[in-house]
mmCIF file of C-alpha atoms and ligand atoms in Angstrom:
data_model
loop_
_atom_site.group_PDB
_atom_site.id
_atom_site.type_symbol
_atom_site.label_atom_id
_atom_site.label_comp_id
_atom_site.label_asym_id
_atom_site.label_seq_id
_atom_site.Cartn_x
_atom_site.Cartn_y
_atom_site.Cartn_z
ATOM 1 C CA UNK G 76 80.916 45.904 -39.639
ATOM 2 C CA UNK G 77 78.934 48.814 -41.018
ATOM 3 C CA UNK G 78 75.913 46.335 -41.400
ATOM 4 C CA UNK G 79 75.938 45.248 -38.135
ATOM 5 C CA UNK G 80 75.715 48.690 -36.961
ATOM 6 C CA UNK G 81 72.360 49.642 -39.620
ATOM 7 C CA UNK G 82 71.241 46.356 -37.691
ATOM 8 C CA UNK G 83 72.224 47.636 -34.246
ATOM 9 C CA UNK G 84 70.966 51.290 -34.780
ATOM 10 C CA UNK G 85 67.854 50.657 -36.582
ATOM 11 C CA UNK G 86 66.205 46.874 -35.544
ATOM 12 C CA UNK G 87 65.360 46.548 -38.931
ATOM 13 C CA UNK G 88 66.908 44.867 -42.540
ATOM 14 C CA UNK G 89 65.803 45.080 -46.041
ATOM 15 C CA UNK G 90 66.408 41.632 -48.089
ATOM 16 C CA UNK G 91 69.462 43.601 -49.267
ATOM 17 C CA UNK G 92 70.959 44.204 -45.750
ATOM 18 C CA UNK G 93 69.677 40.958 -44.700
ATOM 19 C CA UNK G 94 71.833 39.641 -47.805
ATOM 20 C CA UNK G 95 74.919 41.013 -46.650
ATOM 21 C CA UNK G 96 74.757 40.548 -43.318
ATOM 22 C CA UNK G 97 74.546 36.913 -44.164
ATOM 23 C CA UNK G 98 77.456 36.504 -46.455
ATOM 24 C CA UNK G 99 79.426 37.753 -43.189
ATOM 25 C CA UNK G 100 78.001 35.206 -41.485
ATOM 26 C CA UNK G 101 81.157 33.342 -40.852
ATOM 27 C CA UNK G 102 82.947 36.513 -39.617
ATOM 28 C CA UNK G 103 83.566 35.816 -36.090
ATOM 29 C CA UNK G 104 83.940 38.933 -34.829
ATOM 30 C CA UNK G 105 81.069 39.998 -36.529
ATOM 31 C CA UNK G 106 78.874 37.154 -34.647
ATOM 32 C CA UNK G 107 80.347 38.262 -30.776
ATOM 33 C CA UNK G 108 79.553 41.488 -31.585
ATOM 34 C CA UNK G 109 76.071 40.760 -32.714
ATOM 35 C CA UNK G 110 75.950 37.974 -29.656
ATOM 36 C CA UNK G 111 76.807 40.990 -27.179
ATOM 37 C CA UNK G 112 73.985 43.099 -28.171
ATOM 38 C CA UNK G 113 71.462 40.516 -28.548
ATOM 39 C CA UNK G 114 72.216 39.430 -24.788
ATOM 40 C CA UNK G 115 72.232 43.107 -23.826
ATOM 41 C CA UNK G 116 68.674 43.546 -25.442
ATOM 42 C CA UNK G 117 67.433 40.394 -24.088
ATOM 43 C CA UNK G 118 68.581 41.390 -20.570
ATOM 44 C CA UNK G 119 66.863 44.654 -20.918
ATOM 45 C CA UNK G 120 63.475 42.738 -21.389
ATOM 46 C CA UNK G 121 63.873 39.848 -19.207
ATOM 47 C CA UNK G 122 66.772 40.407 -17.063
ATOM 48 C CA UNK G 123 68.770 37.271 -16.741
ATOM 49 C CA UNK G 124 66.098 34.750 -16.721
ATOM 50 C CA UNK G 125 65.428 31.694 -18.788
ATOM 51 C CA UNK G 126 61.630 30.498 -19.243
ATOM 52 C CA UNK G 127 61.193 26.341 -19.313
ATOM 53 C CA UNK G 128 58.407 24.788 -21.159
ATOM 54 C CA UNK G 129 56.838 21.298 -20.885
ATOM 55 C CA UNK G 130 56.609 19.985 -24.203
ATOM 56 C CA UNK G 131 54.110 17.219 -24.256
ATOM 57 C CA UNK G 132 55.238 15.165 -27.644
ATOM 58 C CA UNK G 133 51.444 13.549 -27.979
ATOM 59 C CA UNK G 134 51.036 12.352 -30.862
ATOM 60 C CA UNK G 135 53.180 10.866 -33.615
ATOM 61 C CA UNK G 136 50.954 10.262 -36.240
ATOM 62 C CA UNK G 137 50.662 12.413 -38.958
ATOM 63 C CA UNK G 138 49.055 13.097 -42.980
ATOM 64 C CA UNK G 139 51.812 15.076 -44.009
ATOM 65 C CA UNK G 140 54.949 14.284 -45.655
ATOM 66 C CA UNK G 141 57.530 16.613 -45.323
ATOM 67 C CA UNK G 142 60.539 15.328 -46.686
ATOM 68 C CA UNK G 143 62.979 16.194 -43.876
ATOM 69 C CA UNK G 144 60.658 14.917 -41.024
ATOM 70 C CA UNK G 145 60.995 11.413 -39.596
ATOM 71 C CA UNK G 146 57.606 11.226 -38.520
ATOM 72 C CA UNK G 147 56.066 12.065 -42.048
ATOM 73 C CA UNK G 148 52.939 9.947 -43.109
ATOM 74 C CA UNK G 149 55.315 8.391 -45.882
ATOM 75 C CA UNK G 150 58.088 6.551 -43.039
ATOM 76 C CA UNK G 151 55.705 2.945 -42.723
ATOM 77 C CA UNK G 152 58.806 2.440 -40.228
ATOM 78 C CA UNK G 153 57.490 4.360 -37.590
ATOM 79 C CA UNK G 154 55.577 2.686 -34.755
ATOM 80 C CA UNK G 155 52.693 5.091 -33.884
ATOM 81 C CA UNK G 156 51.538 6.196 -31.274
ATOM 82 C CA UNK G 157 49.292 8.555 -29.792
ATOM 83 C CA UNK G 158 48.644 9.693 -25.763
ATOM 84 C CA UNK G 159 45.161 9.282 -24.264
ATOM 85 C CA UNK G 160 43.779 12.968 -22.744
ATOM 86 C CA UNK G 161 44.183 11.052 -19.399
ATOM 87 C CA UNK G 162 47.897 10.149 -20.111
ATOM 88 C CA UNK G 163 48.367 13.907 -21.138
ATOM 89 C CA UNK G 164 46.936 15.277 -17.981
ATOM 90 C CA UNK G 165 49.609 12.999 -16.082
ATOM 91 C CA UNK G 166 52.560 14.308 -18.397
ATOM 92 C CA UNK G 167 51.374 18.221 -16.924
ATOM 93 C CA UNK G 168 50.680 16.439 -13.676
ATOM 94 C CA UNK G 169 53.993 15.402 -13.356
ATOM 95 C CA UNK G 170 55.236 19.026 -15.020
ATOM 96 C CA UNK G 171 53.192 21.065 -12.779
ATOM 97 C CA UNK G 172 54.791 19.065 -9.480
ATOM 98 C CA UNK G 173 58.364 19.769 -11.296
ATOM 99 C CA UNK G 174 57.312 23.875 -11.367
ATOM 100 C CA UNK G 175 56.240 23.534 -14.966
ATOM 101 C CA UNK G 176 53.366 26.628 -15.761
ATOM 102 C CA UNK G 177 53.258 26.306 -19.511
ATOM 103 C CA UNK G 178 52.851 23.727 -21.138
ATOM 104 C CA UNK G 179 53.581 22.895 -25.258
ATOM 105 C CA UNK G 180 51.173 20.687 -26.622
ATOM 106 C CA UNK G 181 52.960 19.112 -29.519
ATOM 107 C CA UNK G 182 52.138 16.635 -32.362
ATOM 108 C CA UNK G 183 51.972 15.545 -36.136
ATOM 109 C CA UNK G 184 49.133 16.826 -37.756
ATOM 110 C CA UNK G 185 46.763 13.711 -36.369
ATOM 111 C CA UNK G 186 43.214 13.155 -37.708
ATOM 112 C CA UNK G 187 42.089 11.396 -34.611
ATOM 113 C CA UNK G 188 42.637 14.662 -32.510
ATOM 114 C CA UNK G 189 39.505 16.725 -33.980
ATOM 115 C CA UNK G 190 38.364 20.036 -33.232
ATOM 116 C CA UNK G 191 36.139 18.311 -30.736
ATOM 117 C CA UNK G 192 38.543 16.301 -29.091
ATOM 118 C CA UNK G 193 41.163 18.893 -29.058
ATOM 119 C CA UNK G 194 38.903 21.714 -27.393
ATOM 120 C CA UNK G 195 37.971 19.323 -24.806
ATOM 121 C CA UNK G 196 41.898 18.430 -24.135
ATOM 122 C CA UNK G 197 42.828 22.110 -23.654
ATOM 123 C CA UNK G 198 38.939 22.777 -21.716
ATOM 124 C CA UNK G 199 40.596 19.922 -19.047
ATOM 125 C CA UNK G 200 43.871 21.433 -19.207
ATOM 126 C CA UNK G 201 42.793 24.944 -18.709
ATOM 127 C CA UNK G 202 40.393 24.317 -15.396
ATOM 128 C CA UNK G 203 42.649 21.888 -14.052
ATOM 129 C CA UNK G 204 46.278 23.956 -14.329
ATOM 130 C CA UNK G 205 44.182 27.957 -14.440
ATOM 131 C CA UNK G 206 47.739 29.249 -13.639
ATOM 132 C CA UNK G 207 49.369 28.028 -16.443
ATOM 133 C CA UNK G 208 50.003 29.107 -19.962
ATOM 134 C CA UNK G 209 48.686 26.302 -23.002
ATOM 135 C CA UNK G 210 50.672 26.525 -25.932
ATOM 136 C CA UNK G 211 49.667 24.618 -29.099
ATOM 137 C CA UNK G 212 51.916 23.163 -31.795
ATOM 138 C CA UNK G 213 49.678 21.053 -33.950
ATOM 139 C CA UNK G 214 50.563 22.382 -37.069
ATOM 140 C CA UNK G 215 47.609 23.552 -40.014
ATOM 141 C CA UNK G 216 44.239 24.743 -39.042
ATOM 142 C CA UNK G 217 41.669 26.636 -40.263
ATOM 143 C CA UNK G 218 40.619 30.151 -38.889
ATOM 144 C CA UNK G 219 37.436 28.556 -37.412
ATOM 145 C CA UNK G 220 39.349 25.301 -35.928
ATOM 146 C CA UNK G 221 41.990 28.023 -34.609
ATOM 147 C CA UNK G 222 39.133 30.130 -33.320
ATOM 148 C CA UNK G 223 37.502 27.337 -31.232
ATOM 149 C CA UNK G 224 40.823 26.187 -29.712
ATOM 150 C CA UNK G 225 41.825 30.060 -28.524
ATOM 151 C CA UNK G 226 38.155 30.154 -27.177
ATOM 152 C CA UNK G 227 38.699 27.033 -25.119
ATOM 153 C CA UNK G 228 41.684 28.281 -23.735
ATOM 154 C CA UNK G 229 44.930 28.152 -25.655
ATOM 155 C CA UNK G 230 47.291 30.930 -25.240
ATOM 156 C CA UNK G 231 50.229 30.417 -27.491
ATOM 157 C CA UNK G 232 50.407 28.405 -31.002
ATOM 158 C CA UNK G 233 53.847 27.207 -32.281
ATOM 159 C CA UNK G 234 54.101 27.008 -36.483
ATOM 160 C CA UNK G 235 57.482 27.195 -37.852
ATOM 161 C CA UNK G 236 56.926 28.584 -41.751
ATOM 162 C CA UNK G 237 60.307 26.352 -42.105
ATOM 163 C CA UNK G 238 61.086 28.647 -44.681
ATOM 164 C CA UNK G 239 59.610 31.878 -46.669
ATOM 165 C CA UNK G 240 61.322 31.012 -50.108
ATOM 166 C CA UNK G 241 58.779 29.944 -51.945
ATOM 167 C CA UNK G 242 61.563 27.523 -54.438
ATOM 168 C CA UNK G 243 62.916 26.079 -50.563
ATOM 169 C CA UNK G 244 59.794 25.432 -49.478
ATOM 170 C CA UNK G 245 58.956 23.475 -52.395
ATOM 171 C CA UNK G 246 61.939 21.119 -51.943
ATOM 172 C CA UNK G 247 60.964 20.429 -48.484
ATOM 173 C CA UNK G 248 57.664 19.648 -49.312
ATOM 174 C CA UNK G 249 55.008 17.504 -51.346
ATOM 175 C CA UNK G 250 52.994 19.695 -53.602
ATOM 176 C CA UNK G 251 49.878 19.415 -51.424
ATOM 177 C CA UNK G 252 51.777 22.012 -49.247
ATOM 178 C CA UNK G 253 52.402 25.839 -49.737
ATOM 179 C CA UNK G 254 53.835 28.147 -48.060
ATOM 180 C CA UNK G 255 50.930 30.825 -48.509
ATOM 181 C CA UNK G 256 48.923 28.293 -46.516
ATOM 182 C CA UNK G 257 51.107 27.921 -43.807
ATOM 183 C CA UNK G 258 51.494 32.189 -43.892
ATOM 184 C CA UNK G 259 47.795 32.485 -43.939
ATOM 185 C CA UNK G 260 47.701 30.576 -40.962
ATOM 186 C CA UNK G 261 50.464 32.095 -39.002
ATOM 187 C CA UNK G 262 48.117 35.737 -39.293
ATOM 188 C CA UNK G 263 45.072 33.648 -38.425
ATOM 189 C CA UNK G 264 46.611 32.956 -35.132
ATOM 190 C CA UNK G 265 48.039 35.986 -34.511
ATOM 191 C CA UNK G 266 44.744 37.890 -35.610
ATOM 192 C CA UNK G 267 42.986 35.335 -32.874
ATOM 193 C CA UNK G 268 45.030 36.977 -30.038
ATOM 194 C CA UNK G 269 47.563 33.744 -29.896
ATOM 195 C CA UNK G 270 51.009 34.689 -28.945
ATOM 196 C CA UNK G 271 52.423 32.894 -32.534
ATOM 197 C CA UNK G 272 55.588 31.379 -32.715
ATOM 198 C CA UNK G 273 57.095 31.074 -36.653
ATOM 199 C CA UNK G 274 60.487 29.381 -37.164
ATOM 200 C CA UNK G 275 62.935 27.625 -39.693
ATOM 201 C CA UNK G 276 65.510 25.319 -39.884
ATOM 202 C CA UNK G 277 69.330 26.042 -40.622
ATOM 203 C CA UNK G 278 70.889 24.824 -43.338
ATOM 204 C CA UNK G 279 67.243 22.348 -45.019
ATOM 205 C CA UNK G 280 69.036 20.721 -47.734
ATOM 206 C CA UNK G 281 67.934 23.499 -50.666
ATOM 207 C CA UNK G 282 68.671 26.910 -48.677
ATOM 208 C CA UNK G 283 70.526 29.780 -49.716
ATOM 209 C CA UNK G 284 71.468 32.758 -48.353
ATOM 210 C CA UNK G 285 68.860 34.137 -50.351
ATOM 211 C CA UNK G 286 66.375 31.953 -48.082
ATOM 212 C CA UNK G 287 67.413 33.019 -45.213
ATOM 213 C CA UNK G 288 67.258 37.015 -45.893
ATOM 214 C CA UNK G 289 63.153 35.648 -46.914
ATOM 215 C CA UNK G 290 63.279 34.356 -43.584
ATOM 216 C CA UNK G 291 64.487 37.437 -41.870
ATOM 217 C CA UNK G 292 62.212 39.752 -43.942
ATOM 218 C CA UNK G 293 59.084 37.543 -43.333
ATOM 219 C CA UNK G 294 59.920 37.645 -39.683
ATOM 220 C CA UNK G 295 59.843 41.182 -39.614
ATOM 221 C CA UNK G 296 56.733 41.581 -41.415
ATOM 222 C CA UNK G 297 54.821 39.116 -39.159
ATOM 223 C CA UNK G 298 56.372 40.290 -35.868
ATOM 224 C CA UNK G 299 55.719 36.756 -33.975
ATOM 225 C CA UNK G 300 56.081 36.339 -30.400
ATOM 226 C CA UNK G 301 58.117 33.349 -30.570
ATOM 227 C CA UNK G 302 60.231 32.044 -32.552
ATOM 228 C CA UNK G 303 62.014 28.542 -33.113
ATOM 229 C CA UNK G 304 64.735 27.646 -34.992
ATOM 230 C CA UNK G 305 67.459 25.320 -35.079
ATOM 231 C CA UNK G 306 69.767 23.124 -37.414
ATOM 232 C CA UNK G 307 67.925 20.955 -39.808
ATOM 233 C CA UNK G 308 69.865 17.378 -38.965
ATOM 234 C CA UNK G 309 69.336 14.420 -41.282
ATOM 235 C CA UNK G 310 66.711 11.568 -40.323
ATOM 236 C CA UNK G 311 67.538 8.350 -41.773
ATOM 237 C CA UNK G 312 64.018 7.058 -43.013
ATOM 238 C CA UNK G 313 63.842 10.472 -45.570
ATOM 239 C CA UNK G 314 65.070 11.371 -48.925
ATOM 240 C CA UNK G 315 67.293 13.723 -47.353
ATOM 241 C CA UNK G 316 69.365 10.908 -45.393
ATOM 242 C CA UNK G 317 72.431 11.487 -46.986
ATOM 243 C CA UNK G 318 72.515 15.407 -46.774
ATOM 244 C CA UNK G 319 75.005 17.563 -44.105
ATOM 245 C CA UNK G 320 73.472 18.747 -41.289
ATOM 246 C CA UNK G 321 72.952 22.485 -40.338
ATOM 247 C CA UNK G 322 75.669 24.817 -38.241
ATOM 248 C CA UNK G 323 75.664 25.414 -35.090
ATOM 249 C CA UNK G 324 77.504 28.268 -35.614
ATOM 250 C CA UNK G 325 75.241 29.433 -38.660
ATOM 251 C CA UNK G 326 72.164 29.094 -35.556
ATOM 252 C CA UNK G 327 73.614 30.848 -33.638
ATOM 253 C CA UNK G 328 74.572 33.857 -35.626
ATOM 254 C CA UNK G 329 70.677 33.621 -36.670
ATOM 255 C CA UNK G 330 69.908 33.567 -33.146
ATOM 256 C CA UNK G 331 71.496 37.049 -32.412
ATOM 257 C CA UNK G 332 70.244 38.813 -35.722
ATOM 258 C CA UNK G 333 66.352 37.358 -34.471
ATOM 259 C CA UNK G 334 67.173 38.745 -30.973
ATOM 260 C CA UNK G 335 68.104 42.390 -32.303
ATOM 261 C CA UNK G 336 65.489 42.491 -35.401
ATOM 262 C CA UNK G 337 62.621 41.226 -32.774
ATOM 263 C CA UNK G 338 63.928 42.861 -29.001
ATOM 264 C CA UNK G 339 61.066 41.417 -26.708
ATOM 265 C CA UNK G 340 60.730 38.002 -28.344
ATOM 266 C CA UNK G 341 61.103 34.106 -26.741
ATOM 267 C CA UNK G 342 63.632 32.701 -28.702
ATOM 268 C CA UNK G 343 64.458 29.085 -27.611
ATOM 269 C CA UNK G 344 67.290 27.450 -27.394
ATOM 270 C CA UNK G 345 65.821 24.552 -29.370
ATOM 271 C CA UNK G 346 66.617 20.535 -28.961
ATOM 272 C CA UNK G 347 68.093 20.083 -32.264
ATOM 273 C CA UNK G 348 70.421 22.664 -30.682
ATOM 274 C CA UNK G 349 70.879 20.306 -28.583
ATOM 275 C CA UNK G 350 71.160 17.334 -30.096
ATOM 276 C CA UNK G 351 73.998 18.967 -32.776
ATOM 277 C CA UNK G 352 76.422 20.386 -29.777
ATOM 278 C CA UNK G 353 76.081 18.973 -26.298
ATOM 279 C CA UNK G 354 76.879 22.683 -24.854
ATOM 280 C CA UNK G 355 74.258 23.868 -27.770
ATOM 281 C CA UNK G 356 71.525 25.523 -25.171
ATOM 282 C CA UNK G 357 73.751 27.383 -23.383
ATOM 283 C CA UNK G 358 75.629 28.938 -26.733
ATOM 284 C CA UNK G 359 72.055 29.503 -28.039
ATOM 285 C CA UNK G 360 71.467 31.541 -24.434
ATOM 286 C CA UNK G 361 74.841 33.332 -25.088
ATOM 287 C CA UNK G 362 73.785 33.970 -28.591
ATOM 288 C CA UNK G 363 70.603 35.282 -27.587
ATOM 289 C CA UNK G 364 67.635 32.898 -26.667
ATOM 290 C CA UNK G 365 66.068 32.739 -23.298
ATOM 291 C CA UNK G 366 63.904 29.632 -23.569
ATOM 292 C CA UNK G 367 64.214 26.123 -22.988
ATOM 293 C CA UNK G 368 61.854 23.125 -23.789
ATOM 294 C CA UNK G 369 62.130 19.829 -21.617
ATOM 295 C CA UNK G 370 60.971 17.208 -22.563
ATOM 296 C CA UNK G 371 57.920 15.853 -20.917
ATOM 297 C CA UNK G 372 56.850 13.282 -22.501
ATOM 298 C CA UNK G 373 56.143 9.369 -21.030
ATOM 299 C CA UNK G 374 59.835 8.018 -21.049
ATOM 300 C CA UNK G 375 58.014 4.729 -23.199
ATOM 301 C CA UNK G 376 57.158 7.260 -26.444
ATOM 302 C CA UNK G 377 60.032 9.829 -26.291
ATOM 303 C CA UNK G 378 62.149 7.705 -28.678
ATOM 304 C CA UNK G 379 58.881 7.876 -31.510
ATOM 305 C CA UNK G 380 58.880 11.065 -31.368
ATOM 306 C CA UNK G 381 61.934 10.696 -33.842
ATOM 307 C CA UNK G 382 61.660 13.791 -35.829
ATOM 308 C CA UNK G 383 65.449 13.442 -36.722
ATOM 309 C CA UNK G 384 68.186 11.018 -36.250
ATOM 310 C CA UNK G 385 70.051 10.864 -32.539
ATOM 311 C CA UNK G 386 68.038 13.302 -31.565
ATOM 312 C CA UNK G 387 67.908 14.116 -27.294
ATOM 313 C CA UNK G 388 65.210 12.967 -25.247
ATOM 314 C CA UNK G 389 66.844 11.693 -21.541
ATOM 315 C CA UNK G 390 69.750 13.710 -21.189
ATOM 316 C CA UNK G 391 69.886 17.505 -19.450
ATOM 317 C CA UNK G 392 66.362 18.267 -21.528
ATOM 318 C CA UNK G 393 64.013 15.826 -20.118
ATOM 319 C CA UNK G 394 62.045 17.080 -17.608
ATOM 320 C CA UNK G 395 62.957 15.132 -15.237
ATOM 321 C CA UNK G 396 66.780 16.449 -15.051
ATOM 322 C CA UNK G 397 64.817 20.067 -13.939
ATOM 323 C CA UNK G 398 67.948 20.414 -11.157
ATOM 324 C CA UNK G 399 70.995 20.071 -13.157
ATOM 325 C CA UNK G 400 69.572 21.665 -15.798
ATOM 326 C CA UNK G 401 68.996 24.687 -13.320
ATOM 327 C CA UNK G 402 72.455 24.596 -12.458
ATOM 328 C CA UNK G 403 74.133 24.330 -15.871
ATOM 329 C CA UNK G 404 71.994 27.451 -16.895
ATOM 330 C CA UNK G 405 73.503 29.392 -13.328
ATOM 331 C CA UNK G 406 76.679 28.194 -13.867
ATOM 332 C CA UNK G 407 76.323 29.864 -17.724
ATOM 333 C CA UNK G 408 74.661 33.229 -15.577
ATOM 334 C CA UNK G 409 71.580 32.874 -16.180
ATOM 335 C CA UNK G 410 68.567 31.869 -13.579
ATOM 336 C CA UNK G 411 66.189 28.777 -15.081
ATOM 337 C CA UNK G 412 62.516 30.317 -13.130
ATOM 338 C CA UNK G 413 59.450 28.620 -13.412
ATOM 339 C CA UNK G 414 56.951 31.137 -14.767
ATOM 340 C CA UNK G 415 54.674 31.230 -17.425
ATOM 341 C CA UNK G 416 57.055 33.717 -19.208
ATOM 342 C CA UNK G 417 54.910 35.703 -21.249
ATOM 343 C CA UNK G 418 56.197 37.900 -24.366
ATOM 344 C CA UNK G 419 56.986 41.348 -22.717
ATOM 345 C CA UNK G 420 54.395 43.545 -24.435
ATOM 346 C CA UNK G 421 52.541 44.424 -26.872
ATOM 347 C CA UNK G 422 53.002 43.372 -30.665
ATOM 348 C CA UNK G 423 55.053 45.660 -32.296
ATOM 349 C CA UNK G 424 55.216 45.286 -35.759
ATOM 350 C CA UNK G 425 53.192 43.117 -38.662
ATOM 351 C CA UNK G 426 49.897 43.095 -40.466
ATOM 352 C CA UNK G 427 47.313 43.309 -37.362
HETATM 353 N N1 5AD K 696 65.827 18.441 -38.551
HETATM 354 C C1 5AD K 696 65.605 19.496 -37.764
HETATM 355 N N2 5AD K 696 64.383 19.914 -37.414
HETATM 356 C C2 5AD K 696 63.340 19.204 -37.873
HETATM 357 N N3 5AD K 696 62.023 19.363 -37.699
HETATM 358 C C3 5AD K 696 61.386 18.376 -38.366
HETATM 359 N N4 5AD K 696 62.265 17.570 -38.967
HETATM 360 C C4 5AD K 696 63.490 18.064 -38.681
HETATM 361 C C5 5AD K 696 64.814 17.699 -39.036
HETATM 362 N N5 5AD K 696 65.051 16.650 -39.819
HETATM 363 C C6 5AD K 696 61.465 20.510 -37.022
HETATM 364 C C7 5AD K 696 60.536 21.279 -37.947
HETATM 365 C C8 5AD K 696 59.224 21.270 -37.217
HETATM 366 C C9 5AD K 696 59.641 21.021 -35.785
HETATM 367 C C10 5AD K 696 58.586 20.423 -34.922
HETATM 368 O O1 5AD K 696 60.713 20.120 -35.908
HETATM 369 O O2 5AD K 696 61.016 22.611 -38.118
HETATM 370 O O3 5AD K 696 58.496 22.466 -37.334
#
């Protein structure tokens, strides 16, 4: 337990430390006792209340072709598709009359959607819905594309690094990719005044422990906002069909350590959560998180957004199912409110 307590005391881990707290990982005690002051923190910062976000799944087209992604440019078995700015504007229509105020714009990395089109999108969005928060998730930029969007209005940009071992992030990817990119672009945002969300999966086929303490440590040094992670689960169109999904319990665990390394932070309770446990949200809430992402999306695309197999789209996280979501989140103690639920301070730690 002594590591838990260096964690505890001091809100911070060397790869080391990170190491060893990770080969107790399946040390229950060890992961209530981390759960318990995670929720403590988190109710320090935001009391007992869970933040919703719209996620508008826009577009599935995409020109990259990572190997764990169902939506990569390389599956020919996915029919595309791609929402007009008008059919957007309905999807926060809709999430706006539900009590919606941010909103996640989320897609593959489409060509069609350029700089131009994009800064007119989140221009519309902005003036239309001033009250509420625009988050972006649209994956590589550069600093000038970035720039433009934050000018036009974006407040938040969602990135997940997916992992910061350089080896890992190799096996996930196709050469074209690299993980200094995708870090260079994580302190773009955050250097643009974005609230930044990074991220990873548990348990990518190719992680280690010694992954996951890169993961921790690289959190620490950029000191995101956000940040989004959940079990990698196998999509059936991808090399890495075959391959065991992530834990739950692993997530959760992960959860907890994020919470305490990274007090003040929106940590969500993510759909692959979701999809892996059907009580998965409200463990990750116990664990630590204290956001949740319904689904917004028109009802006709939510099954191409298929990212990974059996994944959730019309259960308890569509938007739609706002009310018994609400309740299953009191009934767990917690109050769902309909804010824009922005990070709770300054930035406190990384290169800017
Ligand atoms: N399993 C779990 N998460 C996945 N993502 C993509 N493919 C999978 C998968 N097979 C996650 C990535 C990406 C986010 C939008 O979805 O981490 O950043």
């Amino acid at each position: 337990m002594e590591i838990a307590d260096k964690l505890i005391q001091t809100h911070f881990l060397t790869k080391e430390e990170a190491l060893e707290l990770l080969a107790h990982a399946g040390n229950k005690e060890m992961a209530a006792r981390l759960a318990q002051e995670a929720v403590k923190l988190r109710q320090s910062y935001y009391g007992n209340k869970v933040f919703i976000r719209g996620l508008i799944e826009f577009t599935n087209h995409c020109k990259n072709n990572c190997y764990y992604c169902g939506i990569r440019r390389g599956n020919g078995k996915v029919k595309r598709y791609r929402l007009t700015e008008d059919e957007i504007l309905e999807c926060c229509d809709s999430g706006y009359e539900l009590g919606f105020r941010t909103f996640v714009l989320q897609g593959g990395e489409d060509p069609y959607y350029t700089d131009e089109r994009m800064t007119a999108l989140v221009k519309r969005i902005k003036e239309t819905y001033p009250d509420c928060a625009l988050t972006l998730s649209v994956g590589e930029k550069s600093r000038a594309s970035y720039a433009q969007l934050r000018k036009a209005g974006a407040d938040r940009y969602l990135l997940r690094h997916e992992t910061a071992d350089e080896k890992h992030y190799g096996i996930l990817h196709p050469k074209e990719m690299s993980l200094a990119a995708r870090k260079q672009c994580l302190y773009d945002l955050k250097e643009l005044g974005y609230q930044v969300g990074a991220g990873f999966m548990v348990g990518s086929p190719g992680q280690t422990r010694e992954s996951l303490a890169e993961d921790l440590v690289f959190l620490q040094e950029l000191g995101p906002q956000m940040v989004g992670i959940g079990p990698f689960v196998p999509h059936h169109e991808t090399r890495f069909a075959g391959e065991p999904a992530g834990s739950v319990e692993l997530t959760l665990f992960l959860l907890s350590v994020i919470r305490i390394l990274l007090p003040k932070a929106l940590l969500p309770a993510t759909t692959a959560l979701g999809t892996m446990d059907s009580d998965g949200r409200e463990k990750g809430l116990a664990a630590g998180a204290n956001v949740i992402m319904p689904n917004l999306s028109p009802m006709k695309n939510r099954k191409q957004y298929d990212l990974y197999d059996n994944k959730i789209s019309t259960g308890e996280e569509a938007a739609e199912c706002l009310d018994s979501l609400k309740r299953r989140v009191a009934t767990a103690g917690y109050r769902l409110v309909c804010e824009r639920g922005d990070f709770a301070g300054e930035q406190f730690s990384g290169r800017t």
